[in-house]
């Protein structure tokens, strides 16, 4: 690439020779870059498709340009199926975590279309709206447990809220939630690069799968309106195996938790780093829908796409890509492409025509997007309304970002301070979804056609 990119990578802990033909090291994903957005910009402009050693030892490429990434999302030569991945990778995942190998995230049509039916009706915006009052109640209950004033780590709130929402939607027994919560981060990075990590993954995965199978069996005798019951009813209407239902539940728990956690943390850190936008949203809470879309674009909860491999020898932008090579769609870079987004490095909560790729595109568009968006629509106005004088408690440059084996991008902690915690108000709708147009990338296909209150087992907060 260029000296600038190589120097940036060196500062982040990765030594790279300078040139488009040189392969980026694994640390490009797993270690922080000194200025990641400047690095992404140079990749877009000078070498939007470039080799990367991730997974280590495999042939793999990143795609950093918006138009190329958009086309790749719908390119039939690029597969999501584990069957088209290298045998060593397939065997590793099947051995270490079989519960994660039978869902729509790693399937192509027609299996993907069939598996998507399991969740397609459960996450439509209309059904999600029925969860609005309870999500608002959970958010207010968690904030009620904050001190009257002072400092808190907002990431604890950001982690607990979506966990409580998804566990209540699944009707997971309260006494089991802390256990599942502790397993999710281990499962979310599968497979790993070391034998010890995969040994631990295999152990947790076996316990996790058995738990889900037991939950399905017990729920068959106690069907309700929860998501597990909906999955079982959907299975009765088509041919799904119990293992496929359990794998889908696993996907919902892991993806539903991490995506919204990072949306809240990333969005609030961006907002608190831009006082003008903070004040604009505080004074105009009806802007929350477009604000959430901007948070999703500006600091995507997932900085790259999930598993994709070349199903055949192919070429993207003049770069030859071999069969079974991994193709990493660099969402964070595409979302800041100046050919698509005006002033892309600026946070603008009033941005129109926001065609970010954070939830994907085409048949694999994230079916859980309506729930994550709804949680964002409720959380941000609630935090601004109830925490008077909210601000970062540390300089922006000292925020601690997580870099691991997963595709997610989020904060380890988000220290904030506020002058006063205000009482809750009777607000269940800040901005109706229909009031602001949510624009997907062209032809994107969105998903088509609780538990008793108690003490949060994770934080001890009343909910």
Short mmCIF file of C-alpha atoms in Angstrom, two decimals:
data_model
loop_
_atom_site.label_atom_id
_atom_site.label_comp_id
_atom_site.label_asym_id
_atom_site.label_seq_id
_atom_site.Cartn_x
_atom_site.Cartn_y
_atom_site.Cartn_z
CA UNK A 1 0.00 0.00 0.00
CA UNK A 2 1.48 3.33 0.97
CA UNK A 3 4.01 4.35 3.59
CA UNK A 4 1.21 5.95 5.58
CA UNK A 5 -0.76 2.73 5.79
CA UNK A 6 2.29 0.70 6.67
CA UNK A 7 3.34 3.18 9.36
CA UNK A 8 -0.18 3.12 10.78
CA UNK A 9 -0.12 -0.67 10.93
CA UNK A 10 3.30 -0.64 12.53
CA UNK A 11 1.97 1.65 15.27
CA UNK A 12 -0.86 -0.82 15.84
CA UNK A 13 1.57 -3.69 16.30
CA UNK A 14 1.71 -5.16 12.79
CA UNK A 15 4.75 -5.10 10.51
CA UNK A 16 3.81 -4.77 6.83
CA UNK A 17 5.87 -4.29 3.71
CA UNK A 18 4.59 -1.51 1.48
CA UNK A 19 2.70 -2.52 -1.61
CA UNK A 20 -0.75 -3.67 -2.81
CA UNK A 21 0.60 -7.17 -3.38
CA UNK A 22 1.69 -7.47 0.25
CA UNK A 23 -0.67 -9.35 2.54
CA UNK A 24 -2.00 -7.53 5.58
CA UNK A 25 -1.28 -9.30 8.90
CA UNK A 26 -3.94 -10.71 11.26
CA UNK A 27 -3.33 -7.72 13.54
CA UNK A 28 -5.10 -5.53 11.00
CA UNK A 29 -8.27 -7.02 12.52
CA UNK A 30 -7.18 -7.95 16.02
CA UNK A 31 -5.04 -4.97 17.14
CA UNK A 32 -6.00 -1.28 17.26
CA UNK A 33 -4.82 0.94 14.42
CA UNK A 34 -3.47 4.40 15.20
CA UNK A 35 -5.99 5.97 12.81
CA UNK A 36 -8.24 3.26 11.43
CA UNK A 37 -10.47 5.55 9.36
CA UNK A 38 -7.50 7.15 7.62
CA UNK A 39 -6.17 3.66 6.92
CA UNK A 40 -9.54 2.56 5.56
CA UNK A 41 -9.66 5.66 3.34
CA UNK A 42 -6.33 4.81 1.75
CA UNK A 43 -7.42 1.23 1.18
CA UNK A 44 -10.61 2.42 -0.53
CA UNK A 45 -8.78 4.86 -2.74
CA UNK A 46 -5.70 2.88 -3.69
CA UNK A 47 -6.31 -0.81 -3.09
CA UNK A 48 -9.93 -1.63 -2.19
CA UNK A 49 -9.34 -5.38 -2.49
CA UNK A 50 -6.24 -6.64 -0.68
CA UNK A 51 -5.01 -9.89 0.79
CA UNK A 52 -5.02 -10.43 4.54
CA UNK A 53 -3.68 -13.26 6.67
CA UNK A 54 -6.94 -13.90 8.53
CA UNK A 55 -7.73 -16.57 9.49
CA UNK A 56 -3.98 -17.05 9.91
CA UNK A 57 -2.56 -19.24 7.19
CA UNK A 58 -5.61 -19.02 4.91
CA UNK A 59 -6.04 -17.25 1.59
CA UNK A 60 -8.23 -14.26 2.39
CA UNK A 61 -9.07 -10.76 1.16
CA UNK A 62 -10.71 -7.59 2.41
CA UNK A 63 -13.14 -5.54 0.32
CA UNK A 64 -13.15 -1.92 1.49
CA UNK A 65 -15.04 0.00 -1.21
CA UNK A 66 -18.80 0.56 -0.84
CA UNK A 67 -19.83 -0.36 -4.38
CA UNK A 68 -17.62 -3.44 -4.42
CA UNK A 69 -18.89 -4.54 -0.99
CA UNK A 70 -22.51 -3.93 -2.02
CA UNK A 71 -22.06 -6.11 -5.11
CA UNK A 72 -20.23 -8.76 -3.10
CA UNK A 73 -23.17 -9.07 -0.70
CA UNK A 74 -25.26 -10.34 -3.60
CA UNK A 75 -22.56 -12.07 -5.66
CA UNK A 76 -23.56 -15.69 -6.22
CA UNK A 77 -19.90 -16.68 -6.51
CA UNK A 78 -19.40 -15.74 -2.87
CA UNK A 79 -20.87 -18.27 -0.47
CA UNK A 80 -22.05 -18.12 3.13
CA UNK A 81 -22.19 -21.89 3.42
CA UNK A 82 -19.76 -23.71 5.64
CA UNK A 83 -19.68 -26.42 2.96
CA UNK A 84 -17.67 -24.09 0.70
CA UNK A 85 -15.12 -23.15 3.37
CA UNK A 86 -11.72 -24.86 3.54
CA UNK A 87 -11.98 -28.33 5.06
CA UNK A 88 -9.70 -27.47 8.00
CA UNK A 89 -11.90 -24.51 8.95
CA UNK A 90 -15.11 -26.48 8.52
CA UNK A 91 -13.81 -29.38 10.58
CA UNK A 92 -12.56 -27.02 13.28
CA UNK A 93 -15.93 -25.30 13.71
CA UNK A 94 -17.93 -28.54 13.50
CA UNK A 95 -15.69 -30.13 16.12
CA UNK A 96 -15.49 -27.18 18.50
CA UNK A 97 -18.99 -25.70 18.22
CA UNK A 98 -21.51 -27.74 16.20
CA UNK A 99 -24.41 -25.77 17.71
CA UNK A 100 -23.31 -22.78 15.64
CA UNK A 101 -23.07 -24.65 12.35
CA UNK A 102 -26.73 -25.23 11.44
CA UNK A 103 -28.32 -21.78 11.15
CA UNK A 104 -29.10 -19.29 8.41
CA UNK A 105 -25.92 -17.28 9.05
CA UNK A 106 -23.80 -19.96 7.39
CA UNK A 107 -26.11 -21.25 4.67
CA UNK A 108 -26.86 -20.50 1.03
CA UNK A 109 -30.17 -20.85 -0.80
CA UNK A 110 -32.24 -22.97 -0.75
CA UNK A 111 -31.25 -23.95 2.82
CA UNK A 112 -30.88 -20.29 3.80
CA UNK A 113 -34.40 -19.46 2.56
CA UNK A 114 -35.81 -22.41 4.49
CA UNK A 115 -33.94 -21.58 7.71
CA UNK A 116 -34.84 -17.90 7.49
CA UNK A 117 -38.51 -18.87 7.76
CA UNK A 118 -37.82 -19.85 11.37
CA UNK A 119 -37.29 -16.22 12.38
CA UNK A 120 -38.79 -14.15 9.57
CA UNK A 121 -42.15 -13.60 11.27
CA UNK A 122 -40.72 -13.21 14.77
CA UNK A 123 -38.73 -10.03 14.08
CA UNK A 124 -40.97 -7.99 11.81
CA UNK A 125 -41.34 -4.36 13.02
CA UNK A 126 -45.03 -4.87 13.85
CA UNK A 127 -44.26 -7.67 16.30
CA UNK A 128 -41.29 -5.78 17.71
CA UNK A 129 -43.55 -2.82 18.55
CA UNK A 130 -45.36 -5.03 21.06
CA UNK A 131 -42.08 -5.18 23.01
CA UNK A 132 -41.75 -1.38 23.22
CA UNK A 133 -43.36 -0.87 26.67
CA UNK A 134 -41.28 -3.63 28.26
CA UNK A 135 -38.01 -2.43 26.71
CA UNK A 136 -38.76 1.08 28.02
CA UNK A 137 -39.48 -0.37 31.46
CA UNK A 138 -36.21 -2.32 31.49
CA UNK A 139 -34.23 0.77 30.47
CA UNK A 140 -35.83 2.87 33.20
CA UNK A 141 -35.38 0.15 35.84
CA UNK A 142 -31.67 -0.11 35.04
CA UNK A 143 -31.24 3.67 35.20
CA UNK A 144 -33.14 3.77 38.50
CA UNK A 145 -30.29 1.68 39.95
CA UNK A 146 -27.69 4.31 38.97
CA UNK A 147 -26.45 6.64 41.75
CA UNK A 148 -28.22 9.99 42.06
CA UNK A 149 -25.17 11.65 40.48
CA UNK A 150 -21.57 10.86 39.69
CA UNK A 151 -19.92 8.33 37.38
CA UNK A 152 -20.94 4.94 35.98
CA UNK A 153 -19.64 2.59 33.31
CA UNK A 154 -22.40 2.84 30.73
CA UNK A 155 -21.25 -0.38 29.03
CA UNK A 156 -22.73 -2.36 31.91
CA UNK A 157 -26.13 -0.88 31.04
CA UNK A 158 -25.42 -1.44 27.32
CA UNK A 159 -24.62 -5.11 27.91
CA UNK A 160 -27.46 -5.89 30.29
CA UNK A 161 -30.41 -4.26 28.50
CA UNK A 162 -30.32 -6.30 25.25
CA UNK A 163 -29.56 -9.47 27.23
CA UNK A 164 -32.66 -8.95 29.35
CA UNK A 165 -34.77 -8.14 26.30
CA UNK A 166 -33.72 -11.21 24.32
CA UNK A 167 -33.90 -13.55 27.33
CA UNK A 168 -37.40 -12.34 28.13
CA UNK A 169 -38.42 -12.73 24.48
CA UNK A 170 -37.09 -16.30 24.60
CA UNK A 171 -38.62 -16.81 28.09
CA UNK A 172 -35.33 -18.11 29.48
CA UNK A 173 -35.72 -18.88 33.20
CA UNK A 174 -34.24 -16.11 35.33
CA UNK A 175 -31.97 -18.52 37.20
CA UNK A 176 -30.28 -19.58 33.91
CA UNK A 177 -29.61 -16.15 32.41
CA UNK A 178 -26.30 -15.38 34.09
CA UNK A 179 -24.92 -18.70 32.89
CA UNK A 180 -25.94 -18.10 29.26
CA UNK A 181 -24.64 -14.55 29.46
CA UNK A 182 -21.20 -15.80 30.53
CA UNK A 183 -21.06 -18.28 27.66
CA UNK A 184 -21.99 -15.88 24.85
CA UNK A 185 -18.60 -14.08 24.51
CA UNK A 186 -16.77 -17.42 24.23
CA UNK A 187 -19.12 -18.66 21.52
CA UNK A 188 -19.09 -15.36 19.64
CA UNK A 189 -15.47 -15.63 18.45
CA UNK A 190 -15.55 -19.20 17.12
CA UNK A 191 -13.43 -20.78 15.84
CA UNK A 192 -10.19 -19.68 17.48
CA UNK A 193 -6.55 -19.89 16.43
CA UNK A 194 -5.15 -21.85 19.39
CA UNK A 195 -5.81 -25.34 20.66
CA UNK A 196 -6.50 -24.14 24.20
CA UNK A 197 -9.09 -21.58 23.07
CA UNK A 198 -10.87 -24.16 20.93
CA UNK A 199 -10.77 -26.69 23.79
CA UNK A 200 -12.59 -24.18 26.01
CA UNK A 201 -14.98 -23.36 23.16
CA UNK A 202 -15.79 -27.04 22.68
CA UNK A 203 -16.54 -27.49 26.38
CA UNK A 204 -18.81 -24.45 26.57
CA UNK A 205 -20.48 -25.25 23.26
CA UNK A 206 -21.44 -28.76 24.40
CA UNK A 207 -23.04 -27.44 27.60
CA UNK A 208 -24.73 -24.62 25.66
CA UNK A 209 -26.20 -26.97 23.05
CA UNK A 210 -27.54 -29.36 25.66
CA UNK A 211 -29.13 -26.48 27.53
CA UNK A 212 -30.91 -25.28 24.37
CA UNK A 213 -32.11 -28.79 23.52
CA UNK A 214 -33.48 -29.21 27.05
CA UNK A 215 -35.20 -25.82 26.85
CA UNK A 216 -36.85 -26.76 23.57
CA UNK A 217 -38.08 -30.04 25.01
CA UNK A 218 -39.58 -28.39 28.09
CA UNK A 219 -41.15 -25.58 26.06
CA UNK A 220 -43.04 -27.99 23.80
CA UNK A 221 -45.26 -28.71 26.78
CA UNK A 222 -45.66 -25.04 27.68
CA UNK A 223 -46.07 -23.04 24.48
CA UNK A 224 -46.68 -19.30 24.77
CA UNK A 225 -46.00 -16.14 22.79
CA UNK A 226 -42.25 -16.18 23.43
CA UNK A 227 -39.69 -16.62 20.65
CA UNK A 228 -38.90 -20.25 21.51
CA UNK A 229 -42.59 -21.10 21.16
CA UNK A 230 -42.72 -19.21 17.87
CA UNK A 231 -39.76 -21.19 16.57
CA UNK A 232 -41.42 -24.46 17.56
CA UNK A 233 -44.67 -23.47 15.83
CA UNK A 234 -42.75 -22.44 12.72
CA UNK A 235 -41.00 -25.81 12.78
CA UNK A 236 -44.38 -27.55 12.81
CA UNK A 237 -45.26 -25.75 9.57
CA UNK A 238 -42.11 -26.90 7.76
CA UNK A 239 -39.33 -29.45 8.00
CA UNK A 240 -36.75 -28.31 10.57
CA UNK A 241 -34.60 -30.47 12.78
CA UNK A 242 -34.31 -29.86 16.50
CA UNK A 243 -30.61 -29.13 15.96
CA UNK A 244 -31.48 -26.40 13.43
CA UNK A 245 -33.89 -24.77 15.89
CA UNK A 246 -31.27 -24.91 18.66
CA UNK A 247 -28.65 -23.40 16.35
CA UNK A 248 -31.05 -20.61 15.41
CA UNK A 249 -31.68 -19.88 19.09
CA UNK A 250 -27.92 -19.74 19.63
CA UNK A 251 -27.57 -17.21 16.81
CA UNK A 252 -30.39 -15.05 18.21
CA UNK A 253 -28.85 -14.97 21.70
CA UNK A 254 -25.28 -14.18 20.59
CA UNK A 255 -26.00 -11.79 17.72
CA UNK A 256 -28.93 -10.06 19.43
CA UNK A 257 -26.87 -9.34 22.50
CA UNK A 258 -23.64 -8.07 20.95
CA UNK A 259 -25.12 -5.96 18.13
CA UNK A 260 -27.32 -3.83 20.37
CA UNK A 261 -24.67 -3.59 23.10
CA UNK A 262 -22.25 -2.09 20.58
CA UNK A 263 -24.94 0.12 19.05
CA UNK A 264 -25.60 1.67 22.47
CA UNK A 265 -21.94 2.01 23.44
CA UNK A 266 -20.65 3.16 20.06
CA UNK A 267 -23.57 5.50 19.51
CA UNK A 268 -23.39 7.17 22.90
CA UNK A 269 -19.60 7.59 22.75
CA UNK A 270 -19.96 9.22 19.32
CA UNK A 271 -22.74 11.47 20.59
CA UNK A 272 -20.83 12.56 23.69
CA UNK A 273 -17.81 13.33 21.51
CA UNK A 274 -19.92 15.68 19.38
CA UNK A 275 -21.61 18.20 21.72
CA UNK A 276 -23.53 19.88 18.90
CA UNK A 277 -25.17 16.59 17.90
CA UNK A 278 -25.79 15.73 21.56
CA UNK A 279 -27.66 18.99 22.09
CA UNK A 280 -29.55 18.58 18.81
CA UNK A 281 -30.87 15.16 19.84
CA UNK A 282 -31.63 16.29 23.39
CA UNK A 283 -33.71 19.19 22.10
CA UNK A 284 -35.27 17.16 19.27
CA UNK A 285 -35.80 13.57 20.45
CA UNK A 286 -37.92 12.92 17.37
CA UNK A 287 -34.62 12.77 15.45
CA UNK A 288 -33.75 9.50 17.19
CA UNK A 289 -34.62 7.30 14.19
CA UNK A 290 -32.23 9.05 11.83
CA UNK A 291 -29.73 9.35 14.71
CA UNK A 292 -29.69 5.58 15.21
CA UNK A 293 -29.08 5.06 11.49
CA UNK A 294 -26.17 7.48 11.70
CA UNK A 295 -24.72 5.70 14.74
CA UNK A 296 -24.95 2.43 12.81
CA UNK A 297 -23.07 4.01 9.90
CA UNK A 298 -20.55 6.13 11.80
CA UNK A 299 -19.30 3.41 14.19
CA UNK A 300 -20.80 0.12 13.04
CA UNK A 301 -21.39 -2.52 15.76
CA UNK A 302 -19.84 -5.04 13.35
CA UNK A 303 -16.89 -3.62 11.45
CA UNK A 304 -16.82 -6.46 8.91
CA UNK A 305 -19.24 -9.03 7.56
CA UNK A 306 -19.63 -12.57 8.82
CA UNK A 307 -18.30 -15.69 7.08
CA UNK A 308 -18.01 -15.48 3.30
CA UNK A 309 -15.89 -17.65 1.04
CA UNK A 310 -15.32 -17.87 -2.71
CA UNK A 311 -17.31 -20.79 -4.10
CA UNK A 312 -15.13 -20.75 -7.23
CA UNK A 313 -12.06 -19.08 -8.62
CA UNK A 314 -13.06 -15.49 -9.25
CA UNK A 315 -11.91 -11.90 -9.54
CA UNK A 316 -12.94 -8.70 -7.76
CA UNK A 317 -11.65 -5.37 -9.06
CA UNK A 318 -8.81 -7.08 -10.92
CA UNK A 319 -7.68 -9.12 -7.90
CA UNK A 320 -7.73 -12.88 -8.41
CA UNK A 321 -9.40 -14.77 -5.59
CA UNK A 322 -9.04 -18.52 -5.32
CA UNK A 323 -11.79 -21.00 -4.56
CA UNK A 324 -12.33 -21.40 -0.79
CA UNK A 325 -10.64 -18.06 -0.06
CA UNK A 326 -12.21 -15.99 2.71
CA UNK A 327 -13.79 -12.70 1.58
CA UNK A 328 -14.08 -10.12 4.36
CA UNK A 329 -16.45 -7.27 3.55
CA UNK A 330 -15.08 -4.29 5.47
CA UNK A 331 -18.35 -2.62 6.49
CA UNK A 332 -16.68 0.10 8.55
CA UNK A 333 -14.70 1.25 5.51
CA UNK A 334 -17.66 1.02 3.11
CA UNK A 335 -19.82 3.06 5.49
CA UNK A 336 -17.41 5.99 5.17
CA UNK A 337 -17.02 5.92 1.40
CA UNK A 338 -17.17 9.56 0.17
CA UNK A 339 -18.58 8.39 -3.16
CA UNK A 340 -21.75 7.42 -1.29
CA UNK A 341 -21.85 9.54 1.88
CA UNK A 342 -21.35 13.29 1.91
CA UNK A 343 -18.71 14.32 4.46
CA UNK A 344 -18.50 10.70 5.66
CA UNK A 345 -16.23 11.34 8.66
CA UNK A 346 -18.75 13.77 10.17
CA UNK A 347 -21.42 12.61 12.61
CA UNK A 348 -24.72 14.01 11.33
CA UNK A 349 -27.84 12.70 13.08
CA UNK A 350 -30.03 14.38 10.44
CA UNK A 351 -28.32 12.56 7.55
CA UNK A 352 -30.69 11.62 4.75
CA UNK A 353 -30.55 8.64 2.39
CA UNK A 354 -28.31 6.79 4.84
CA UNK A 355 -27.64 3.57 2.92
CA UNK A 356 -25.16 2.06 5.34
CA UNK A 357 -24.29 -1.64 5.11
CA UNK A 358 -24.21 -2.39 8.83
CA UNK A 359 -27.07 -4.88 8.69
CA UNK A 360 -25.89 -6.32 5.40
CA UNK A 361 -27.71 -6.39 2.10
CA UNK A 362 -29.83 -8.73 0.02
CA UNK A 363 -31.04 -12.18 1.15
CA UNK A 364 -28.74 -12.15 4.18
CA UNK A 365 -29.95 -8.80 5.51
CA UNK A 366 -30.02 -9.12 9.31
CA UNK A 367 -33.47 -10.38 10.37
CA UNK A 368 -32.93 -8.98 13.89
CA UNK A 369 -32.46 -5.39 12.67
CA UNK A 370 -35.97 -4.24 13.72
CA UNK A 371 -35.34 -5.26 17.34
CA UNK A 372 -31.91 -3.64 17.52
CA UNK A 373 -33.28 -0.43 15.99
CA UNK A 374 -36.22 -0.34 18.39
CA UNK A 375 -33.91 -0.71 21.38
CA UNK A 376 -31.82 2.18 20.06
CA UNK A 377 -34.90 4.32 19.46
CA UNK A 378 -35.86 3.92 23.11
CA UNK A 379 -32.47 3.94 24.84
CA UNK A 380 -30.88 7.13 23.53
CA UNK A 381 -33.74 9.55 24.34
CA UNK A 382 -34.17 7.86 27.73
CA UNK A 383 -30.51 8.32 28.66
CA UNK A 384 -30.50 11.96 27.54
CA UNK A 385 -33.79 12.67 29.28
CA UNK A 386 -32.87 11.09 32.61
CA UNK A 387 -29.13 11.78 33.01
CA UNK A 388 -28.79 15.54 33.33
CA UNK A 389 -25.44 16.89 32.17
CA UNK A 390 -24.25 13.56 30.80
CA UNK A 391 -20.69 13.65 29.46
CA UNK A 392 -17.64 11.43 28.99
CA UNK A 393 -15.69 10.91 32.20
CA UNK A 394 -12.43 10.34 30.29
CA UNK A 395 -10.96 11.92 27.15
CA UNK A 396 -12.28 10.36 23.95
CA UNK A 397 -8.80 9.09 23.08
CA UNK A 398 -8.65 7.05 26.28
CA UNK A 399 -11.74 4.96 25.56
CA UNK A 400 -10.90 1.25 25.63
CA UNK A 401 -12.01 -0.58 22.47
CA UNK A 402 -12.25 -4.37 22.27
CA UNK A 403 -10.20 -6.15 19.62
CA UNK A 404 -10.76 -9.90 19.42
CA UNK A 405 -11.48 -12.73 17.02
CA UNK A 406 -15.06 -11.66 16.29
CA UNK A 407 -16.47 -9.30 13.66
CA UNK A 408 -17.78 -6.90 16.30
CA UNK A 409 -16.48 -3.44 17.16
CA UNK A 410 -17.31 -2.16 20.61
CA UNK A 411 -16.08 -0.66 23.85
CA UNK A 412 -14.77 -2.53 26.87
CA UNK A 413 -15.97 0.35 29.07
CA UNK A 414 -17.66 3.73 28.65
CA UNK A 415 -17.13 5.90 31.75
CA UNK A 416 -19.68 8.71 31.90
CA UNK A 417 -20.61 11.29 34.52
CA UNK A 418 -23.78 13.28 35.07
CA UNK A 419 -24.99 15.94 37.51
CA UNK A 420 -28.32 14.42 38.42
CA UNK A 421 -30.43 11.36 37.73
CA UNK A 422 -33.97 12.47 36.92
CA UNK A 423 -37.10 10.41 37.60
CA UNK A 424 -38.67 8.34 34.89
CA UNK A 425 -41.51 9.77 32.87
CA UNK A 426 -44.49 8.09 31.25
CA UNK A 427 -43.00 7.99 27.76
CA UNK A 428 -43.39 4.90 25.62
CA UNK A 429 -42.98 6.42 22.17
CA UNK A 430 -40.47 9.15 21.35
CA UNK A 431 -40.47 8.98 17.58
CA UNK A 432 -42.70 6.66 15.54
CA UNK A 433 -40.73 4.60 13.07
CA UNK A 434 -42.91 5.80 10.23
CA UNK A 435 -41.96 9.41 10.95
CA UNK A 436 -38.47 8.98 9.51
CA UNK A 437 -37.63 6.96 6.45
CA UNK A 438 -35.11 4.17 7.03
CA UNK A 439 -33.25 3.59 3.80
CA UNK A 440 -31.44 0.36 3.07
CA UNK A 441 -28.95 -0.30 0.31
CA UNK A 442 -30.79 -0.93 -2.99
CA UNK A 443 -32.88 -4.11 -3.00
CA UNK A 444 -32.02 -5.02 0.57
CA UNK A 445 -34.54 -7.44 2.03
CA UNK A 446 -35.44 -6.95 5.65
CA UNK A 447 -37.05 -9.70 7.65
CA UNK A 448 -40.39 -10.54 6.05
CA UNK A 449 -43.36 -12.07 6.25
CA UNK A 450 -42.35 -11.89 29.25
CA UNK A 451 -40.68 -13.10 31.96
CA UNK A 452 -41.74 -11.89 35.43
CA UNK A 453 -39.99 -8.86 36.85
CA UNK A 454 -37.24 -9.57 39.32
CA UNK A 455 -33.61 -8.84 40.10
CA UNK A 456 -31.22 -8.85 37.16
CA UNK A 457 -28.98 -11.92 37.66
CA UNK A 458 -26.08 -10.16 35.99
CA UNK A 459 -25.89 -6.83 37.81
CA UNK A 460 -28.24 -7.15 40.73
CA UNK A 461 -30.31 -4.24 39.37
CA UNK A 462 -34.05 -4.43 39.82
CA UNK A 463 -35.91 -5.09 36.60
#
